Short mmCIF file of C-alpha atoms in Angstrom, two decimals:
data_model
loop_
_atom_site.label_atom_id
_atom_site.label_comp_id
_atom_site.label_asym_id
_atom_site.label_seq_id
_atom_site.Cartn_x
_atom_site.Cartn_y
_atom_site.Cartn_z
CA MET A 40 21.87 17.27 9.90
CA THR A 41 18.27 17.97 8.94
CA LEU A 42 17.21 17.04 5.42
CA LYS A 43 13.87 18.53 4.36
CA PHE A 44 11.94 16.57 1.72
CA MET A 45 8.72 18.58 1.61
CA ASP A 46 7.43 21.98 2.69
CA GLU A 47 4.14 22.71 0.96
CA GLN A 48 1.22 24.99 1.81
CA LEU A 49 -2.23 25.07 0.16
CA PRO A 50 -5.66 26.52 1.00
CA ALA A 51 -7.54 24.26 3.41
CA SER A 52 -10.02 22.13 1.47
CA PHE A 53 -10.77 18.45 0.95
CA ASN A 54 -9.51 18.62 -2.63
CA ASN A 55 -6.22 20.09 -1.47
CA VAL A 56 -5.91 17.46 1.27
CA ARG A 57 -6.00 14.91 -1.51
CA GLU A 58 -3.49 16.93 -3.54
CA LEU A 59 -1.09 17.20 -0.60
CA ARG A 60 -1.44 13.47 0.11
CA LEU A 61 -0.40 12.68 -3.46
CA LYS A 62 2.60 15.00 -3.21
CA LEU A 63 3.57 13.42 0.10
CA ALA A 64 3.26 9.96 -1.47
CA ASN A 65 5.65 10.98 -4.25
CA VAL A 66 8.11 12.36 -1.71
CA LEU A 67 7.91 9.23 0.44
CA SER A 68 8.59 7.00 -2.55
CA SER A 69 12.01 8.66 -2.92
CA THR A 70 13.07 8.05 0.69
CA GLN A 71 13.71 4.27 0.55
CA LEU A 72 11.56 3.88 3.65
CA PRO A 73 9.71 0.53 3.79
CA GLU A 74 6.34 0.63 2.07
CA GLU A 75 4.51 0.01 5.35
CA ILE A 76 6.07 3.12 6.92
CA GLN A 77 5.30 5.17 3.82
CA GLN A 78 1.67 4.07 3.95
CA ASN A 79 1.41 4.91 7.64
CA PHE A 80 2.70 8.44 7.05
CA GLN A 81 0.16 8.91 4.24
CA LEU A 82 -2.62 7.53 6.39
CA ALA A 83 -1.71 9.75 9.35
CA PHE A 84 -1.56 12.85 7.18
CA SER A 85 -4.98 12.09 5.66
CA GLU A 86 -6.53 11.62 9.09
CA ILE A 87 -4.96 14.76 10.58
CA ALA A 88 -5.66 17.02 7.60
CA THR A 89 -9.24 15.78 7.25
CA ASN A 90 -9.87 16.60 10.91
CA VAL A 91 -8.43 20.09 10.42
CA VAL A 92 -10.70 20.80 7.44
CA LYS A 93 -13.79 19.13 8.84
CA TYR A 94 -13.80 20.09 12.51
CA GLY A 95 -11.95 23.40 12.79
CA CYS A 96 -14.23 26.17 14.05
CA PRO A 97 -13.54 28.68 12.72
CA ALA A 98 -12.10 26.67 9.87
CA ALA A 99 -8.46 26.81 8.85
CA LYS A 100 -7.61 28.87 5.78
CA HIS A 101 -4.37 27.06 4.99
CA ILE A 102 -2.66 23.72 5.63
CA GLN A 103 1.11 23.34 5.53
CA VAL A 104 2.91 19.99 5.31
CA VAL A 105 6.55 19.57 6.31
CA PHE A 106 8.37 16.25 6.03
CA PHE A 107 12.02 15.91 7.03
CA GLN A 108 14.76 13.57 8.25
CA ASP A 109 16.97 14.33 11.23
CA ASN A 110 19.56 11.53 11.57
CA ASN A 111 17.39 8.42 11.99
CA ARG A 112 14.28 10.40 12.91
CA TRP A 113 11.65 10.94 10.24
CA ALA A 114 9.07 13.59 11.06
CA LEU A 115 5.81 14.75 9.53
CA GLN A 116 4.41 18.11 10.63
CA VAL A 117 0.95 19.37 9.66
CA TYR A 118 0.36 23.08 10.39
CA ASP A 119 -2.93 24.97 10.17
CA ASP A 120 -4.16 28.46 11.00
CA GLY A 121 -7.62 27.47 12.23
CA ASN A 122 -9.03 27.41 15.72
CA PRO A 123 -6.90 25.03 17.85
CA PHE A 124 -8.27 21.88 19.44
CA SER A 125 -7.41 23.25 22.89
CA ASP A 126 -8.77 20.40 25.02
CA PHE A 127 -6.97 17.89 22.88
CA ALA A 128 -3.69 19.83 23.18
CA ILE A 129 -3.95 19.86 26.98
CA LYS A 130 -4.55 16.11 27.11
CA VAL A 131 -1.56 15.42 24.89
CA LYS A 132 0.66 17.71 26.95
CA ASN A 133 -0.46 16.42 30.36
CA SER A 134 -0.56 12.71 29.72
CA GLN A 135 0.23 11.10 26.41
CA GLN A 136 -0.36 7.64 27.86
CA ALA A 137 -3.77 8.59 29.23
CA LEU A 138 -5.13 9.28 25.77
CA ASN A 139 -7.70 6.66 24.94
CA ASP A 140 -9.97 6.30 21.95
CA ASN A 141 -12.88 8.19 23.52
CA GLU A 142 -10.66 11.16 24.33
CA LEU A 143 -9.21 11.12 20.84
CA ARG A 144 -12.72 11.35 19.43
CA GLU A 145 -13.56 14.55 21.29
CA GLY A 146 -15.04 17.06 18.92
CA GLY A 147 -15.62 14.27 16.40
CA MET A 148 -11.89 13.71 15.87
CA GLY A 149 -11.03 10.05 15.25
CA LEU A 150 -7.27 10.34 15.73
CA GLY A 151 -6.80 6.97 17.41
CA ILE A 152 -5.43 5.64 14.13
CA VAL A 153 -2.58 8.18 14.23
CA VAL A 154 -1.52 7.37 17.77
CA SER A 155 -1.78 3.62 17.13
CA ARG A 156 0.67 3.88 14.23
CA PHE A 157 2.91 6.63 15.67
CA PRO A 158 3.33 6.53 19.47
CA CYS A 159 5.75 9.47 19.08
CA PHE A 160 2.99 12.00 18.53
CA GLN A 161 2.36 15.54 19.71
CA TYR A 162 -0.11 18.35 19.13
CA ILE A 163 0.81 21.96 19.91
CA ALA A 164 -1.97 24.52 19.78
CA GLY A 165 -1.22 27.91 18.27
CA SER A 166 -0.23 30.80 20.52
CA SER A 167 0.70 34.45 20.28
CA SER A 168 4.34 33.54 19.67
CA GLN A 169 3.51 30.71 17.25
CA PRO A 170 0.11 31.33 15.62
CA LEU A 171 -0.05 28.01 13.78
CA ASN A 172 -1.33 24.76 15.28
CA CYS A 173 0.99 21.81 14.71
CA PHE A 174 0.44 18.05 14.62
CA GLU A 175 3.78 16.23 14.61
CA ILE A 176 4.43 12.50 14.25
CA THR A 177 7.87 10.90 14.19
CA LYS A 178 9.33 7.53 13.30
CA LEU A 179 12.81 6.23 14.09
CA TYR A 180 14.19 4.34 11.12
CA SER A 181 17.53 4.04 9.36
CA THR A 182 17.51 3.84 5.57
CA GLN A 183 20.96 2.31 5.80
CA ASP A 184 19.39 -1.14 5.82
CA LYS A 185 21.29 -3.09 3.16
CA PRO A 186 21.18 -6.55 1.63
CA SER A 187 22.55 -9.01 4.20
CA ILE A 188 25.52 -11.13 3.15
CA ALA A 189 27.16 -13.93 5.11
CA ILE A 190 30.79 -14.76 4.30
CA ILE A 191 32.08 -18.19 5.35
CA ASP A 192 35.82 -18.85 5.24
CA ASP A 193 38.24 -20.47 7.67
CA ASP A 194 40.88 -17.86 6.87
CA ALA A 195 40.56 -14.74 9.03
CA THR A 196 42.58 -12.61 6.61
CA THR A 197 40.28 -13.45 3.69
CA LEU A 198 37.24 -12.62 5.82
CA ALA A 199 38.73 -9.26 6.79
CA ILE A 200 39.56 -8.37 3.17
CA LEU A 201 36.13 -9.35 1.84
CA LYS A 202 34.35 -7.50 4.63
CA HIS A 203 36.40 -4.39 3.86
CA TYR A 204 35.42 -4.69 0.18
CA LEU A 205 31.71 -5.00 0.88
CA LYS A 206 30.82 -3.29 4.17
CA SER A 207 29.88 0.07 2.64
CA LYS A 208 27.32 -1.50 0.31
CA TYR A 209 26.05 -4.54 2.27
CA ASP A 210 25.34 -5.71 5.81
CA ILE A 211 28.14 -8.21 6.37
CA THR A 212 28.38 -11.13 8.82
CA THR A 213 31.50 -13.30 8.79
CA TYR A 214 32.00 -16.89 9.94
CA GLN A 215 35.20 -18.88 10.39
CA ASN A 216 33.18 -21.85 11.67
CA PRO A 217 30.98 -23.26 8.86
CA SER A 218 28.85 -25.33 11.25
CA LYS A 219 27.90 -22.23 13.22
CA ALA A 220 27.16 -20.42 9.95
CA VAL A 221 24.75 -23.17 8.89
CA THR A 222 22.97 -23.07 12.26
CA ASP A 223 22.67 -19.28 12.36
CA ILE A 224 21.71 -18.74 8.72
CA THR A 225 19.13 -21.54 8.70
CA ARG A 226 17.40 -19.79 11.61
CA HIS A 227 17.85 -16.31 10.14
CA PRO A 228 18.30 -16.44 6.34
CA VAL A 229 20.35 -13.76 4.62
CA SER A 230 20.15 -12.18 1.18
CA LEU A 231 23.20 -14.06 -0.12
CA VAL A 232 25.99 -16.40 1.05
CA ILE A 233 29.62 -16.30 -0.06
CA SER A 234 31.49 -19.44 0.97
CA ASP A 235 34.95 -20.87 0.58
CA MET A 236 35.05 -24.34 -0.97
CA GLU A 237 37.79 -25.94 1.12
CA MET A 238 37.32 -25.70 4.88
CA PRO A 239 37.86 -28.06 7.81
CA GLY A 240 34.76 -29.65 9.29
CA LEU A 241 32.09 -28.83 6.73
CA ASN A 242 33.45 -27.91 3.31
CA GLY A 243 31.69 -25.50 0.99
CA LEU A 244 29.80 -28.21 -0.89
CA GLU A 245 28.42 -29.63 2.35
CA VAL A 246 27.40 -26.15 3.53
CA ARG A 247 25.45 -25.62 0.33
CA GLN A 248 23.81 -29.05 0.66
CA ARG A 249 22.68 -28.22 4.20
CA PHE A 250 21.09 -24.98 2.99
CA ALA A 251 19.48 -26.75 0.03
CA ALA A 252 17.82 -29.21 2.43
CA SER A 253 16.13 -26.46 4.46
CA PRO A 254 12.89 -24.84 3.17
CA SER A 255 13.96 -21.49 4.64
CA THR A 256 17.27 -21.36 2.73
CA ASN A 257 16.95 -23.64 -0.32
CA HIS A 258 16.48 -20.71 -2.72
CA MET A 259 19.07 -18.44 -1.08
CA PRO A 260 21.67 -17.08 -3.57
CA PHE A 261 25.08 -18.72 -3.13
CA ILE A 262 28.53 -17.79 -4.44
CA PHE A 263 31.57 -20.08 -4.11
CA LEU A 264 35.13 -18.87 -3.67
CA THR A 265 38.02 -21.25 -4.26
CA GLY A 266 41.70 -21.24 -5.04
CA HIS A 267 41.35 -24.13 -7.51
CA ALA A 268 39.47 -23.73 -10.78
CA GLU A 269 39.06 -27.50 -11.19
CA THR A 270 36.67 -27.68 -8.21
CA GLU A 271 34.04 -25.74 -10.19
CA PHE A 272 32.73 -28.93 -11.79
CA SER A 273 31.90 -30.55 -8.46
CA ALA A 274 29.72 -27.56 -7.52
CA SER A 275 27.86 -27.28 -10.82
CA ASN A 276 24.89 -29.44 -9.75
CA LEU A 277 24.19 -27.61 -6.49
CA GLY A 278 22.32 -24.54 -7.77
CA ILE A 279 25.28 -22.19 -7.38
CA ASP A 280 24.68 -18.63 -8.55
CA ASP A 281 28.32 -17.84 -9.24
CA PHE A 282 31.82 -19.22 -8.87
CA LEU A 283 34.88 -17.01 -8.31
CA ILE A 284 38.55 -17.91 -8.22
CA LYS A 285 40.71 -16.49 -5.40
CA PRO A 286 42.03 -13.90 -5.22
CA THR A 287 39.17 -11.93 -6.69
CA LYS A 288 39.02 -8.22 -7.31
CA LYS A 289 36.52 -6.04 -5.47
CA GLU A 290 34.75 -4.94 -8.66
CA LYS A 291 34.36 -8.51 -9.91
CA LEU A 292 33.01 -9.67 -6.54
CA ILE A 293 30.43 -6.87 -6.31
CA ALA A 294 29.36 -7.52 -9.91
CA ALA A 295 28.79 -11.20 -9.06
CA ILE A 296 26.79 -10.27 -5.96
CA GLU A 297 24.57 -7.80 -7.81
CA ARG A 298 24.06 -10.28 -10.64
CA SER A 299 22.98 -12.97 -8.16
CA LEU A 300 20.66 -10.66 -6.20
CA ASN A 301 19.03 -9.35 -9.37
CA ARG A 302 18.58 -12.87 -10.71
CA THR A 303 16.82 -13.86 -7.48
CA LYS A 304 14.51 -10.84 -7.70
CA HIS A 305 13.64 -11.78 -11.27
CA ILE A 306 12.87 -15.39 -10.31
CA LYS A 307 10.64 -14.25 -7.44
CA ALA A 308 8.82 -11.82 -9.71
CA THR A 309 8.30 -14.52 -12.34
CA LEU A 310 6.95 -16.96 -9.77
CA GLY A 311 4.75 -14.18 -8.39
CA ASP A 312 3.36 -13.45 -11.85
CA LYS A 313 2.49 -17.10 -12.39
CA LEU A 314 0.86 -17.37 -8.98
CA ASP A 315 -0.97 -14.11 -9.62
CA HIS A 316 -2.32 -15.38 -12.94
CA ASP A 317 -3.53 -18.65 -11.41
CA VAL A 318 -5.00 -17.09 -8.27
CA THR A 319 -6.51 -14.05 -9.99
CA ASN A 320 -8.34 -16.21 -12.49
CA THR A 321 -9.80 -18.17 -9.60
CA LEU A 322 -10.83 -15.11 -7.55
CA ARG A 323 -11.94 -12.73 -10.33
CA VAL A 324 -15.64 -11.96 -9.93
CA GLN A 325 -17.98 -11.20 -12.80
CA VAL A 326 -20.92 -8.97 -11.95
CA PRO A 327 -24.28 -9.74 -13.60
CA GLN A 328 -25.14 -7.52 -16.55
CA LYS A 329 -28.65 -6.99 -15.24
CA ILE A 330 -30.41 -7.12 -11.86
CA GLY A 331 -34.08 -6.27 -12.15
CA LYS A 332 -34.27 -3.05 -14.14
CA PHE A 333 -30.69 -2.09 -13.31
CA GLU A 334 -27.88 -2.58 -15.82
CA LEU A 335 -24.33 -3.18 -14.54
CA ALA A 336 -20.86 -3.11 -16.10
CA LEU A 337 -17.40 -3.68 -14.57
CA LYS A 338 -13.94 -2.78 -15.85
CA MET A 339 -10.78 -3.74 -13.93
CA GLN A 340 -7.16 -3.19 -14.98
CA ALA A 341 -4.12 -4.02 -12.86
CA ALA A 342 -1.10 -1.72 -13.03
CA SER A 343 1.23 -4.64 -12.27
CA ALA A 344 0.60 -8.36 -12.01
CA GLY A 345 -2.34 -8.82 -9.67
CA GLY A 346 -2.56 -5.37 -8.21
CA GLY A 347 -4.53 -4.23 -5.20
CA ASP A 348 -8.13 -3.92 -6.44
CA PHE A 349 -10.69 -6.62 -5.70
CA ILE A 350 -14.45 -7.14 -5.94
CA TYR A 351 -17.00 -9.30 -4.12
CA LYS A 352 -20.51 -10.37 -5.14
CA SER A 353 -23.02 -11.85 -2.67
CA ALA A 354 -24.78 -15.15 -3.32
CA ASP A 355 -28.03 -13.38 -4.27
CA GLN A 356 -25.98 -10.99 -6.50
CA HIS A 357 -27.69 -7.91 -5.02
CA THR A 358 -24.69 -6.85 -2.86
CA ILE A 359 -21.38 -5.84 -4.47
CA ILE A 360 -18.25 -4.64 -2.68
CA LEU A 361 -15.39 -2.89 -4.48
CA GLY A 362 -12.09 -2.60 -2.60
CA ASP A 363 -8.57 -1.25 -2.98
CA VAL A 364 -5.49 -2.38 -1.06
CA MET A 365 -3.10 0.53 -0.60
CA GLY A 366 0.22 0.02 -2.30
CA HIS A 367 1.48 -1.21 -5.65
CA GLY A 368 3.14 -4.26 -7.10
CA GLU A 369 3.93 -7.46 -5.30
CA GLN A 370 2.88 -6.52 -1.76
CA ALA A 371 -0.49 -5.13 -2.82
CA LYS A 372 -1.00 -8.08 -5.13
CA PHE A 373 -0.64 -10.71 -2.43
CA PHE A 374 -2.59 -8.72 0.13
CA ALA A 375 -5.37 -8.30 -2.44
CA HIS A 376 -5.49 -12.05 -2.87
CA ALA A 377 -5.56 -12.55 0.89
CA PHE A 378 -8.34 -9.99 1.23
CA ALA A 379 -10.34 -11.61 -1.55
CA GLY A 380 -10.42 -14.87 0.36
CA PHE A 381 -11.02 -13.11 3.65
CA PHE A 382 -13.90 -11.09 2.21
CA HIS A 383 -15.47 -14.07 0.50
CA GLY A 384 -15.69 -16.01 3.76
CA LEU A 385 -16.70 -13.04 5.88
CA PHE A 386 -19.33 -11.63 3.56
CA HIS A 387 -20.77 -15.01 2.70
CA ALA A 388 -21.61 -15.36 6.38
CA CYS A 389 -22.38 -11.67 6.92
CA THR A 390 -24.87 -11.32 4.07
CA GLN A 391 -26.89 -14.18 5.50
CA VAL A 392 -27.64 -11.86 8.43
CA TYR A 393 -27.28 -8.32 7.04
CA THR A 394 -28.36 -6.74 3.77
CA ASP A 395 -27.71 -3.10 4.64
CA PRO A 396 -24.26 -2.00 3.31
CA GLY A 397 -23.56 0.03 6.46
CA GLU A 398 -24.16 -3.00 8.68
CA ILE A 399 -22.00 -5.13 6.40
CA LEU A 400 -19.05 -2.70 6.64
CA THR A 401 -19.57 -2.40 10.40
CA SER A 402 -19.28 -6.18 10.67
CA LEU A 403 -16.20 -6.10 8.47
CA SER A 404 -14.54 -3.48 10.65
CA LYS A 405 -15.24 -5.42 13.84
CA ALA A 406 -13.87 -8.63 12.36
CA ALA A 407 -10.81 -6.82 11.03
CA GLU A 408 -9.78 -5.46 14.45
CA SER A 409 -8.27 -8.84 15.32
CA ASN A 410 -7.41 -10.04 11.81
CA ASP A 411 -3.68 -10.16 11.14
CA VAL A 412 -4.02 -9.67 7.38
CA MET A 413 -6.09 -6.50 7.67
CA GLN A 414 -3.91 -5.13 10.46
CA ALA A 415 -0.87 -5.50 8.22
CA THR A 416 -1.99 -3.07 5.53
CA ILE A 417 -4.58 -0.47 4.59
CA VAL A 418 -7.71 -1.14 2.57
CA THR A 419 -10.63 0.99 1.43
CA CYS A 420 -13.93 -0.42 0.20
CA ILE A 421 -17.42 0.57 -0.83
CA ALA A 422 -20.53 -1.61 -0.57
CA LEU A 423 -23.61 -1.35 -2.75
CA ARG A 424 -26.98 -3.10 -2.32
CA ILE A 425 -29.80 -3.14 -4.85
CA ILE A 426 -32.95 -2.82 -2.73
CA ASN A 427 -35.71 -2.72 -5.32
CA GLU A 428 -36.24 -1.83 -8.96
CA GLN A 429 -35.39 1.84 -8.39
CA THR A 430 -33.36 2.08 -5.20
CA VAL A 431 -29.80 1.24 -4.21
CA SER A 432 -28.05 1.69 -0.87
CA ILE A 433 -24.33 2.45 -0.51
CA ALA A 434 -21.81 2.75 2.32
CA SER A 435 -18.12 3.55 2.18
CA ALA A 436 -15.06 2.78 4.28
CA ALA A 437 -12.63 5.57 3.29
CA HIS A 438 -13.23 4.86 -0.41
CA PRO A 439 -13.41 7.56 -3.12
CA ALA A 440 -16.87 9.11 -3.25
CA PRO A 441 -19.05 7.56 -5.98
CA LEU A 442 -20.29 9.70 -8.87
CA PHE A 443 -23.96 10.14 -9.77
CA LEU A 444 -24.92 11.10 -13.32
CA SER A 445 -28.27 12.77 -13.75
CA GLY A 446 -29.10 14.62 -16.96
CA GLY A 447 -26.13 16.78 -17.85
CA HIS A 448 -24.77 16.90 -14.31
CA ILE A 449 -22.28 14.78 -12.37
CA GLU A 450 -21.94 14.97 -8.59
CA GLU A 451 -20.16 13.16 -5.78
CA ILE A 452 -22.30 11.21 -3.30
CA GLU A 453 -21.19 11.76 0.29
CA CYS A 454 -21.19 8.39 2.07
CA SER A 455 -17.73 8.13 3.59
CA GLY A 456 -16.70 6.36 6.78
CA PRO A 457 -13.29 5.55 8.34
CA LEU A 458 -10.90 2.80 7.30
CA PRO A 459 -12.09 -0.65 8.46
CA GLY A 460 -10.50 -2.36 11.43
CA LEU A 461 -8.43 0.52 12.77
CA MET A 462 -10.79 1.99 15.38
CA PRO A 463 -13.19 0.16 17.71
CA GLU A 464 -16.95 0.72 17.84
CA VAL A 465 -17.14 2.25 14.37
CA ILE A 466 -20.63 2.30 12.87
CA TYR A 467 -21.06 2.80 9.13
CA HIS A 468 -24.21 4.40 7.76
CA SER A 469 -25.84 3.80 4.39
CA THR A 470 -27.02 6.34 1.86
CA GLN A 471 -30.00 5.50 -0.35
CA LEU A 472 -30.36 6.64 -3.94
CA VAL A 473 -33.60 6.52 -5.89
CA PHE A 474 -32.96 6.23 -9.63
CA HIS A 475 -34.94 7.56 -12.54
CA PRO A 476 -34.50 6.22 -16.07
CA GLY A 477 -31.22 7.36 -17.62
CA GLN A 478 -29.44 8.04 -14.32
CA GLN A 479 -26.16 6.23 -13.57
CA LEU A 480 -23.95 5.57 -10.53
CA ILE A 481 -20.19 5.10 -10.84
CA LEU A 482 -18.05 3.34 -8.23
CA TYR A 483 -14.30 3.38 -8.84
CA THR A 484 -10.87 3.02 -7.24
CA ASP A 485 -8.52 5.99 -7.00
CA GLY A 486 -6.37 4.88 -9.94
CA LEU A 487 -9.07 6.29 -12.22
CA PHE A 488 -8.16 9.88 -11.35
CA GLU A 489 -4.61 9.49 -10.02
CA SER A 490 -2.94 7.70 -12.93
CA ALA A 491 -0.92 10.73 -14.01
CA ASP A 492 2.59 11.88 -13.12
CA THR A 493 1.88 15.44 -11.95
CA ALA A 494 -0.73 17.27 -9.93
CA GLU A 495 -1.81 19.20 -13.00
CA GLY A 496 -1.94 15.99 -15.00
CA ARG A 497 -4.20 14.35 -12.42
CA LYS A 498 -6.59 17.29 -12.48
CA GLN A 499 -6.71 17.13 -16.27
CA LEU A 500 -7.26 13.37 -16.18
CA GLU A 501 -10.15 13.75 -13.73
CA ASN A 502 -11.79 16.41 -15.89
CA VAL A 503 -11.37 14.35 -19.04
CA VAL A 504 -12.82 11.21 -17.47
CA LYS A 505 -15.79 13.03 -15.93
CA ASN A 506 -16.55 14.70 -19.25
CA ALA A 507 -16.35 11.30 -20.93
CA PHE A 508 -18.92 9.90 -18.50
CA LEU A 509 -21.22 12.83 -19.26
CA GLU A 510 -20.78 12.51 -23.02
CA ASN A 511 -21.66 8.79 -22.86
CA ARG A 512 -24.52 9.08 -20.38
CA THR A 513 -27.17 8.13 -22.97
CA GLN A 514 -25.34 4.90 -23.81
CA PRO A 515 -26.03 1.58 -22.06
CA VAL A 516 -23.54 1.15 -19.23
CA THR A 517 -21.75 -1.70 -21.04
CA LYS A 518 -21.03 0.61 -23.97
CA SER A 519 -20.38 3.68 -21.83
CA ILE A 520 -17.76 1.99 -19.66
CA GLU A 521 -15.79 0.82 -22.72
CA ASN A 522 -15.85 4.27 -24.31
CA VAL A 523 -14.80 5.99 -21.10
CA TYR A 524 -12.01 3.51 -20.46
CA GLN A 525 -10.59 4.00 -23.94
CA ILE A 526 -10.45 7.74 -23.30
CA PHE A 527 -8.89 7.11 -19.88
CA GLN A 528 -6.15 4.97 -21.45
CA THR A 529 -5.21 7.68 -23.94
CA HIS A 530 -4.68 10.23 -21.15
CA ALA A 531 -3.30 8.08 -18.29
CA SER A 532 0.42 7.60 -17.73
CA LYS A 533 2.08 4.61 -19.32
CA PRO A 534 2.74 2.15 -17.87
CA LEU A 535 -0.36 2.47 -15.70
CA PRO A 536 0.90 3.60 -12.25
CA ASP A 537 -2.06 2.33 -10.23
CA ASP A 538 -4.79 -0.29 -10.49
CA THR A 539 -8.01 1.03 -11.96
CA SER A 540 -11.51 -0.37 -11.45
CA ILE A 541 -14.86 1.06 -12.55
CA LEU A 542 -18.31 -0.28 -11.69
CA MET A 543 -21.27 1.37 -13.40
CA ILE A 544 -24.91 0.81 -12.55
CA GLY A 545 -27.77 2.50 -14.36
CA LEU A 546 -31.51 2.43 -14.74
CA ALA A 547 -32.29 1.86 -18.38
CA GLU A 548 -34.51 4.27 -20.26
CA ASN A 549 -38.10 3.02 -20.64
#
C-alpha cells in the first residue's frame, strides 16, 4: 500500500525552494525515520531543486514535491516543467554506475551529493507522454524498529508468554541460557533486560552483576521477575529499575518497561545537559567589540541544551566563522561540540597560511572529505575576514545569505558555495564589501527566520526581523542587536524551535 505524505507544487524560485524544504522537513519529522535519513532527504531535495531553478534553460515555471512510502520503500520525487537535462538523463539511463563526479557536474550541476547519499537514484526527462521532468530518490527503511528487549528465563513457557505479551510493541529476544545471554548482550547491548531471579548456572543477581561490570551494559535498564517477594531485598543494591512478582499481568509489565525506558531517557538527557553546560562554557567564543573602525556584536541562543550553532575566532581576531549543524537537540548538540573542537584545530593551522575566507573554506572542505565527524552530519558555515578599516571579505558554505544594511535598504549578499566535505575539488570564492559609515552587515543562522510553526508565520517573522534591523540601523551594533533580538523573541515560537545566532558588524558613523 502506498502512503503519500506530501504532494506540493509552487512556482519555481529560490524562495519557494526554501519554503518547500521547510514543508518537507515538517513532513519528515512525522515519519519516525532516523534523523540522519530525514536530513539526507532534505539535503537531496535542496540540491535537486536548486539545480532546477538555477540551471534550467528555459527555466522551470513550477516545482512539485512528492514524498511517499510504499511498504519499506521511502521515495522523494521532484518534478519540474523546465527544459530537461537530456545528457544527464541519458547517462543515468545507460549506466548508473558509470556516473562520476565530473559527469554529475555537467551543466554546472553538482549532484554528486545526491548519488552519494541515495544510490537508488533516477532522472527521467520529460516527454510528449509525460511532460514533466522527474528526479526520484528512494531509501529502504522500516519504521517498525522498536526498543530491543532481552528476556532471560530458564522456563520456556514463561518466555513464550512474555514474548507474546510484548512482541507487537518491542523487538524481543529470548534466552533460556543466562550465560549465553550475558555473552550476547555484552557484545550487543539492548534497550532493556527482563530476567528471572532463580535460574540454574547463573542466577538473576549474577547476571545483573556481570552486566554492571561491563562499560557497555552497566547503565542498561534491568527488570527482575521472581516468584518470591522476599528476594526483592537481595536485589535492591544492584541498580534494578523494577521488580515484578510472577505471574504478572501484561499491562503491569508494559507499564514497568515504559517507566524504565523513560527513566533512562531522562537520566541521559540530564547527563547531556550537564555535559553541555560544562563543554559549552569552555568552547563559547566571545567576539571583540571593536576591530579597527569596525564594531561587532554577537547574540547566540540555543533552542535546547547546547544546540547546533557554533562560532570560531582566529588568533588575530580578524577572521570569524559562524556555523550551524543541521538537526536539533542532543544529536546536534554533541556534533556541534565535536565541530567546535575540529574547527579550532583546523582553523588555527589554516589561518597561519590563509587569510582569504574562500581559501579557508576550501581547506575546510578538503579536510572534511576524510573526517568521520563531518561525514556523519551536515553543517553550513560562513567565514568573514576584516581586511582593512573599510573592507571585509566573506565566503559561504551553503549558509544563509548575509544581509547588508545601507541607508534605508536591506539586501542579501550572494556569496554561497556548496556544503563542505561532500564533493571533491570544491573551490570557494570570496566576496568583498567596502563599508561606508553607518552601513552594517548581518550574519545569522537559519533559526532567525525559521523559528515559527507555519509557512505564513515564518514569512511574517522574517519581515518583522528585517524591519527591526532597518529601524535600529542608526544604533550602535551592540544596542541594535539587543533591540532586534527582543523583537524576535516576541514573535518567534515558544519554546524556540531552532538555535538562533546573529553576528553584526558595522562601520561607526564619524
